Amino acid sequence: MSDPAVRHCCRQMTSRLEHVCALHPNPFDCPDQVVIYSPRFREYGLIIHDGGTGVISIRFCPWCGSTLPV
Ligand SMILES: [Zn+2]
Ligand SMILES: [Zn+2]
């Protein structure tokens, strides 16, 4: 789900994005999956767990505070 060629801002972000859940192949179904990275748009987002596929795009890393690429 994450592109190994992409370097994320910090280890927290990387490990959150690389989180793979055996129970939920779809990250939108997994309550432990809080962030998502879209390589197509080079965009980071917070997953809204309301049963849909809503994402709030974020401009700053919630863990280290880095400005994320847009
Ligand atoms: Zn970070
Ligand atoms: Zn899960």
mmCIF file of N, CA and C and ligand atoms in Angstrom:
data_model
loop_
_atom_site.group_PDB
_atom_site.id
_atom_site.type_symbol
_atom_site.label_atom_id
_atom_site.label_comp_id
_atom_site.label_asym_id
_atom_site.label_seq_id
_atom_site.Cartn_x
_atom_site.Cartn_y
_atom_site.Cartn_z
ATOM 1 N N MET A 1 0.818 -1.203 0.000
ATOM 2 C CA MET A 1 0.000 0.000 0.000
ATOM 3 C C MET A 1 0.848 1.248 0.000
ATOM 4 N N SER A 2 2.067 1.201 0.499
ATOM 5 C CA SER A 2 2.916 2.383 0.383
ATOM 6 C C SER A 2 4.057 2.099 -0.591
ATOM 7 N N ASP A 3 4.500 3.129 -1.226
ATOM 8 C CA ASP A 3 5.538 3.000 -2.235
ATOM 9 C C ASP A 3 6.898 3.072 -1.553
ATOM 10 N N PRO A 4 7.724 2.049 -1.685
ATOM 11 C CA PRO A 4 9.020 2.047 -1.000
ATOM 12 C C PRO A 4 9.963 3.127 -1.506
ATOM 13 N N ALA A 5 9.711 3.671 -2.688
ATOM 14 C CA ALA A 5 10.568 4.724 -3.221
ATOM 15 C C ALA A 5 10.297 6.069 -2.546
ATOM 16 N N VAL A 6 9.180 6.157 -1.839
ATOM 17 C CA VAL A 6 8.814 7.421 -1.201
ATOM 18 C C VAL A 6 9.380 7.455 0.209
ATOM 19 N N ARG A 7 10.046 8.552 0.528
ATOM 20 C CA ARG A 7 10.545 8.726 1.895
ATOM 21 C C ARG A 7 9.556 9.605 2.638
ATOM 22 N N HIS A 8 9.080 9.078 3.744
ATOM 23 C CA HIS A 8 8.146 9.855 4.543
ATOM 24 C C HIS A 8 8.920 10.644 5.590
ATOM 25 N N CYS A 9 8.229 11.577 6.224
ATOM 26 C CA CYS A 9 8.916 12.539 7.088
ATOM 27 C C CYS A 9 9.525 11.926 8.344
ATOM 28 N N CYS A 10 8.915 10.908 8.897
ATOM 29 C CA CYS A 10 9.423 10.379 10.160
ATOM 30 C C CYS A 10 9.044 8.907 10.297
ATOM 31 N N ARG A 11 9.602 8.271 11.284
ATOM 32 C CA ARG A 11 9.356 6.840 11.441
ATOM 33 C C ARG A 11 7.918 6.551 11.834
ATOM 34 N N GLN A 12 7.339 7.436 12.604
ATOM 35 C CA GLN A 12 5.928 7.244 12.978
ATOM 36 C C GLN A 12 5.053 7.212 11.735
ATOM 37 N N MET A 13 5.242 8.198 10.881
ATOM 38 C CA MET A 13 4.455 8.270 9.651
ATOM 39 C C MET A 13 4.682 7.031 8.807
ATOM 40 N N THR A 14 5.954 6.656 8.652
ATOM 41 C CA THR A 14 6.277 5.495 7.831
ATOM 42 C C THR A 14 5.617 4.244 8.387
ATOM 43 N N SER A 15 5.734 4.037 9.684
ATOM 44 C CA SER A 15 5.183 2.805 10.237
ATOM 45 C C SER A 15 3.656 2.813 10.188
ATOM 46 N N ARG A 16 3.058 3.995 10.367
ATOM 47 C CA ARG A 16 1.588 4.066 10.257
ATOM 48 C C ARG A 16 1.130 3.765 8.830
ATOM 49 N N LEU A 17 1.877 4.279 7.869
ATOM 50 C CA LEU A 17 1.492 4.049 6.477
ATOM 51 C C LEU A 17 1.758 2.619 6.050
ATOM 52 N N GLU A 18 2.779 2.020 6.659
ATOM 53 C CA GLU A 18 3.113 0.654 6.271
ATOM 54 C C GLU A 18 2.349 -0.374 7.069
ATOM 55 N N HIS A 19 1.532 0.095 7.986
ATOM 56 C CA HIS A 19 0.709 -0.809 8.783
ATOM 57 C C HIS A 19 -0.124 -1.707 7.867
ATOM 58 N N VAL A 20 0.022 -2.998 8.053
ATOM 59 C CA VAL A 20 -0.784 -3.942 7.285
ATOM 60 C C VAL A 20 -1.562 -4.771 8.280
ATOM 61 N N CYS A 21 -2.867 -4.789 8.111
ATOM 62 C CA CYS A 21 -3.709 -5.518 9.043
ATOM 63 C C CYS A 21 -4.209 -6.796 8.381
ATOM 64 N N ALA A 22 -4.014 -7.901 9.062
ATOM 65 C CA ALA A 22 -4.451 -9.189 8.519
ATOM 66 C C ALA A 22 -5.971 -9.282 8.467
ATOM 67 N N LEU A 23 -6.615 -8.573 9.364
ATOM 68 C CA LEU A 23 -8.075 -8.664 9.432
ATOM 69 C C LEU A 23 -8.764 -7.779 8.406
ATOM 70 N N HIS A 24 -8.106 -6.683 8.059
ATOM 71 C CA HIS A 24 -8.749 -5.715 7.171
ATOM 72 C C HIS A 24 -7.848 -5.404 5.983
ATOM 73 N N PRO A 25 -8.016 -6.142 4.892
ATOM 74 C CA PRO A 25 -7.204 -5.866 3.698
ATOM 75 C C PRO A 25 -7.448 -4.464 3.144
ATOM 76 N N ASN A 26 -8.632 -3.966 3.342
ATOM 77 C CA ASN A 26 -8.942 -2.595 2.921
ATOM 78 C C ASN A 26 -8.654 -1.653 4.086
ATOM 79 N N PRO A 27 -7.711 -0.724 3.907
ATOM 80 C CA PRO A 27 -7.340 0.156 5.024
ATOM 81 C C PRO A 27 -8.509 0.965 5.577
ATOM 82 N N PHE A 28 -9.503 1.207 4.742
ATOM 83 C CA PHE A 28 -10.659 1.980 5.208
ATOM 84 C C PHE A 28 -11.514 1.197 6.197
ATOM 85 N N ASP A 29 -11.323 -0.121 6.215
ATOM 86 C CA ASP A 29 -12.082 -0.949 7.147
ATOM 87 C C ASP A 29 -11.367 -1.116 8.482
ATOM 88 N N CYS A 30 -10.116 -0.715 8.529
ATOM 89 C CA CYS A 30 -9.317 -1.010 9.719
ATOM 90 C C CYS A 30 -9.262 0.196 10.655
ATOM 91 N N PRO A 31 -9.750 0.034 11.873
ATOM 92 C CA PRO A 31 -9.704 1.159 12.817
ATOM 93 C C PRO A 31 -8.287 1.546 13.229
ATOM 94 N N ASP A 32 -7.331 0.655 12.996
ATOM 95 C CA ASP A 32 -5.943 0.972 13.348
ATOM 96 C C ASP A 32 -5.224 1.761 12.266
ATOM 97 N N GLN A 33 -5.833 1.825 11.107
ATOM 98 C CA GLN A 33 -5.200 2.547 9.999
ATOM 99 C C GLN A 33 -5.684 3.992 10.055
ATOM 100 N N VAL A 34 -4.820 4.896 10.439
ATOM 101 C CA VAL A 34 -5.259 6.282 10.635
ATOM 102 C C VAL A 34 -4.850 7.204 9.497
ATOM 103 N N VAL A 35 -3.770 6.862 8.825
ATOM 104 C CA VAL A 35 -3.340 7.722 7.721
ATOM 105 C C VAL A 35 -3.207 6.914 6.442
ATOM 106 N N ILE A 36 -3.274 7.623 5.346
ATOM 107 C CA ILE A 36 -3.152 6.982 4.045
ATOM 108 C C ILE A 36 -2.348 7.918 3.162
ATOM 109 N N TYR A 37 -1.555 7.329 2.286
ATOM 110 C CA TYR A 37 -0.781 8.126 1.352
ATOM 111 C C TYR A 37 -1.209 7.748 -0.051
ATOM 112 N N SER A 38 -1.496 8.744 -0.854
ATOM 113 C CA SER A 38 -1.893 8.506 -2.225
ATOM 114 C C SER A 38 -0.760 8.906 -3.152
ATOM 115 N N PRO A 39 -0.015 7.920 -3.680
ATOM 116 C CA PRO A 39 1.121 8.255 -4.551
ATOM 117 C C PRO A 39 0.680 9.019 -5.792
ATOM 118 N N ARG A 40 -0.525 8.726 -6.256
ATOM 119 C CA ARG A 40 -0.984 9.380 -7.479
ATOM 120 C C ARG A 40 -1.087 10.894 -7.283
ATOM 121 N N PHE A 41 -1.562 11.280 -6.124
ATOM 122 C CA PHE A 41 -1.727 12.716 -5.867
ATOM 123 C C PHE A 41 -0.616 13.251 -4.961
ATOM 124 N N ARG A 42 0.295 12.371 -4.511
ATOM 125 C CA ARG A 42 1.325 12.715 -3.525
ATOM 126 C C ARG A 42 0.683 13.444 -2.354
ATOM 127 N N GLU A 43 -0.356 12.821 -1.847
ATOM 128 C CA GLU A 43 -1.161 13.473 -0.828
ATOM 129 C C GLU A 43 -1.307 12.561 0.391
ATOM 130 N N TYR A 44 -1.211 13.177 1.552
ATOM 131 C CA TYR A 44 -1.426 12.441 2.790
ATOM 132 C C TYR A 44 -2.805 12.785 3.327
ATOM 133 N N GLY A 45 -3.422 11.806 3.941
ATOM 134 C CA GLY A 45 -4.741 12.076 4.490
ATOM 135 C C GLY A 45 -5.035 11.251 5.731
ATOM 136 N N LEU A 46 -5.954 11.774 6.521
ATOM 137 C CA LEU A 46 -6.463 11.033 7.667
ATOM 138 C C LEU A 46 -7.738 10.317 7.229
ATOM 139 N N ILE A 47 -7.824 9.062 7.563
ATOM 140 C CA ILE A 47 -9.005 8.288 7.187
ATOM 141 C C ILE A 47 -10.155 8.610 8.138
ATOM 142 N N ILE A 48 -11.303 8.884 7.558
ATOM 143 C CA ILE A 48 -12.514 9.093 8.354
ATOM 144 C C ILE A 48 -13.237 7.751 8.439
ATOM 145 N N HIS A 49 -13.292 7.222 9.641
ATOM 146 C CA HIS A 49 -13.896 5.898 9.790
ATOM 147 C C HIS A 49 -15.392 6.008 10.007
ATOM 148 N N ASP A 50 -16.092 6.300 8.939
ATOM 149 C CA ASP A 50 -17.554 6.369 9.032
ATOM 150 C C ASP A 50 -18.192 5.320 8.132
ATOM 151 N N GLY A 51 -17.393 4.330 7.717
ATOM 152 C CA GLY A 51 -17.926 3.281 6.858
ATOM 153 C C GLY A 51 -17.737 3.585 5.385
ATOM 154 N N GLY A 52 -17.324 4.792 5.072
ATOM 155 C CA GLY A 52 -17.099 5.162 3.675
ATOM 156 C C GLY A 52 -15.619 5.214 3.365
ATOM 157 N N THR A 53 -15.284 6.018 2.382
ATOM 158 C CA THR A 53 -13.881 6.140 2.007
ATOM 159 C C THR A 53 -13.441 7.594 2.126
ATOM 160 N N GLY A 54 -13.940 8.261 3.153
ATOM 161 C CA GLY A 54 -13.597 9.661 3.344
ATOM 162 C C GLY A 54 -12.190 9.845 3.869
ATOM 163 N N VAL A 55 -11.531 10.881 3.361
ATOM 164 C CA VAL A 55 -10.168 11.206 3.789
ATOM 165 C C VAL A 55 -10.085 12.709 3.976
ATOM 166 N N ILE A 56 -9.449 13.124 5.068
ATOM 167 C CA ILE A 56 -9.158 14.535 5.260
ATOM 168 C C ILE A 56 -7.707 14.735 4.879
ATOM 169 N N SER A 57 -7.448 15.515 3.850
ATOM 170 C CA SER A 57 -6.054 15.700 3.471
ATOM 171 C C SER A 57 -5.354 16.581 4.508
ATOM 172 N N ILE A 58 -4.117 16.239 4.784
ATOM 173 C CA ILE A 58 -3.359 16.944 5.817
ATOM 174 C C ILE A 58 -2.124 17.585 5.206
ATOM 175 N N ARG A 59 -1.757 18.727 5.732
ATOM 176 C CA ARG A 59 -0.610 19.474 5.230
ATOM 177 C C ARG A 59 0.587 19.346 6.158
ATOM 178 N N PHE A 60 0.338 18.893 7.383
ATOM 179 C CA PHE A 60 1.415 18.746 8.355
ATOM 180 C C PHE A 60 1.342 17.361 8.977
ATOM 181 N N CYS A 61 2.500 16.804 9.262
ATOM 182 C CA CYS A 61 2.531 15.500 9.904
ATOM 183 C C CYS A 61 2.002 15.615 11.327
ATOM 184 N N PRO A 62 1.034 14.760 11.708
ATOM 185 C CA PRO A 62 0.505 14.826 13.067
ATOM 186 C C PRO A 62 1.511 14.410 14.129
ATOM 187 N N TRP A 63 2.591 13.742 13.731
ATOM 188 C CA TRP A 63 3.560 13.245 14.712
ATOM 189 C C TRP A 63 4.780 14.139 14.834
ATOM 190 N N CYS A 64 5.378 14.521 13.708
ATOM 191 C CA CYS A 64 6.610 15.311 13.808
ATOM 192 C C CYS A 64 6.401 16.769 13.408
ATOM 193 N N GLY A 65 5.233 17.081 12.828
ATOM 194 C CA GLY A 65 4.943 18.468 12.485
ATOM 195 C C GLY A 65 5.546 18.945 11.184
ATOM 196 N N SER A 66 6.188 18.041 10.446
ATOM 197 C CA SER A 66 6.781 18.439 9.165
ATOM 198 C C SER A 66 5.708 18.881 8.184
ATOM 199 N N THR A 67 6.059 19.804 7.330
ATOM 200 C CA THR A 67 5.193 20.156 6.218
ATOM 201 C C THR A 67 5.253 19.026 5.208
ATOM 202 N N LEU A 68 4.079 18.560 4.808
ATOM 203 C CA LEU A 68 4.028 17.445 3.880
ATOM 204 C C LEU A 68 4.012 17.972 2.459
ATOM 205 N N PRO A 69 4.577 17.207 1.527
ATOM 206 C CA PRO A 69 4.586 17.656 0.130
ATOM 207 C C PRO A 69 3.168 17.756 -0.427
ATOM 208 N N VAL A 70 2.951 18.749 -1.262
ATOM 209 C CA VAL A 70 1.626 18.894 -1.866
ATOM 210 C C VAL A 70 1.700 18.699 -3.377
HETATM 211 ZN ZN ZN B 1 6.364 13.041 10.419
HETATM 212 ZN ZN ZN B 2 -7.479 -3.920 11.238
#
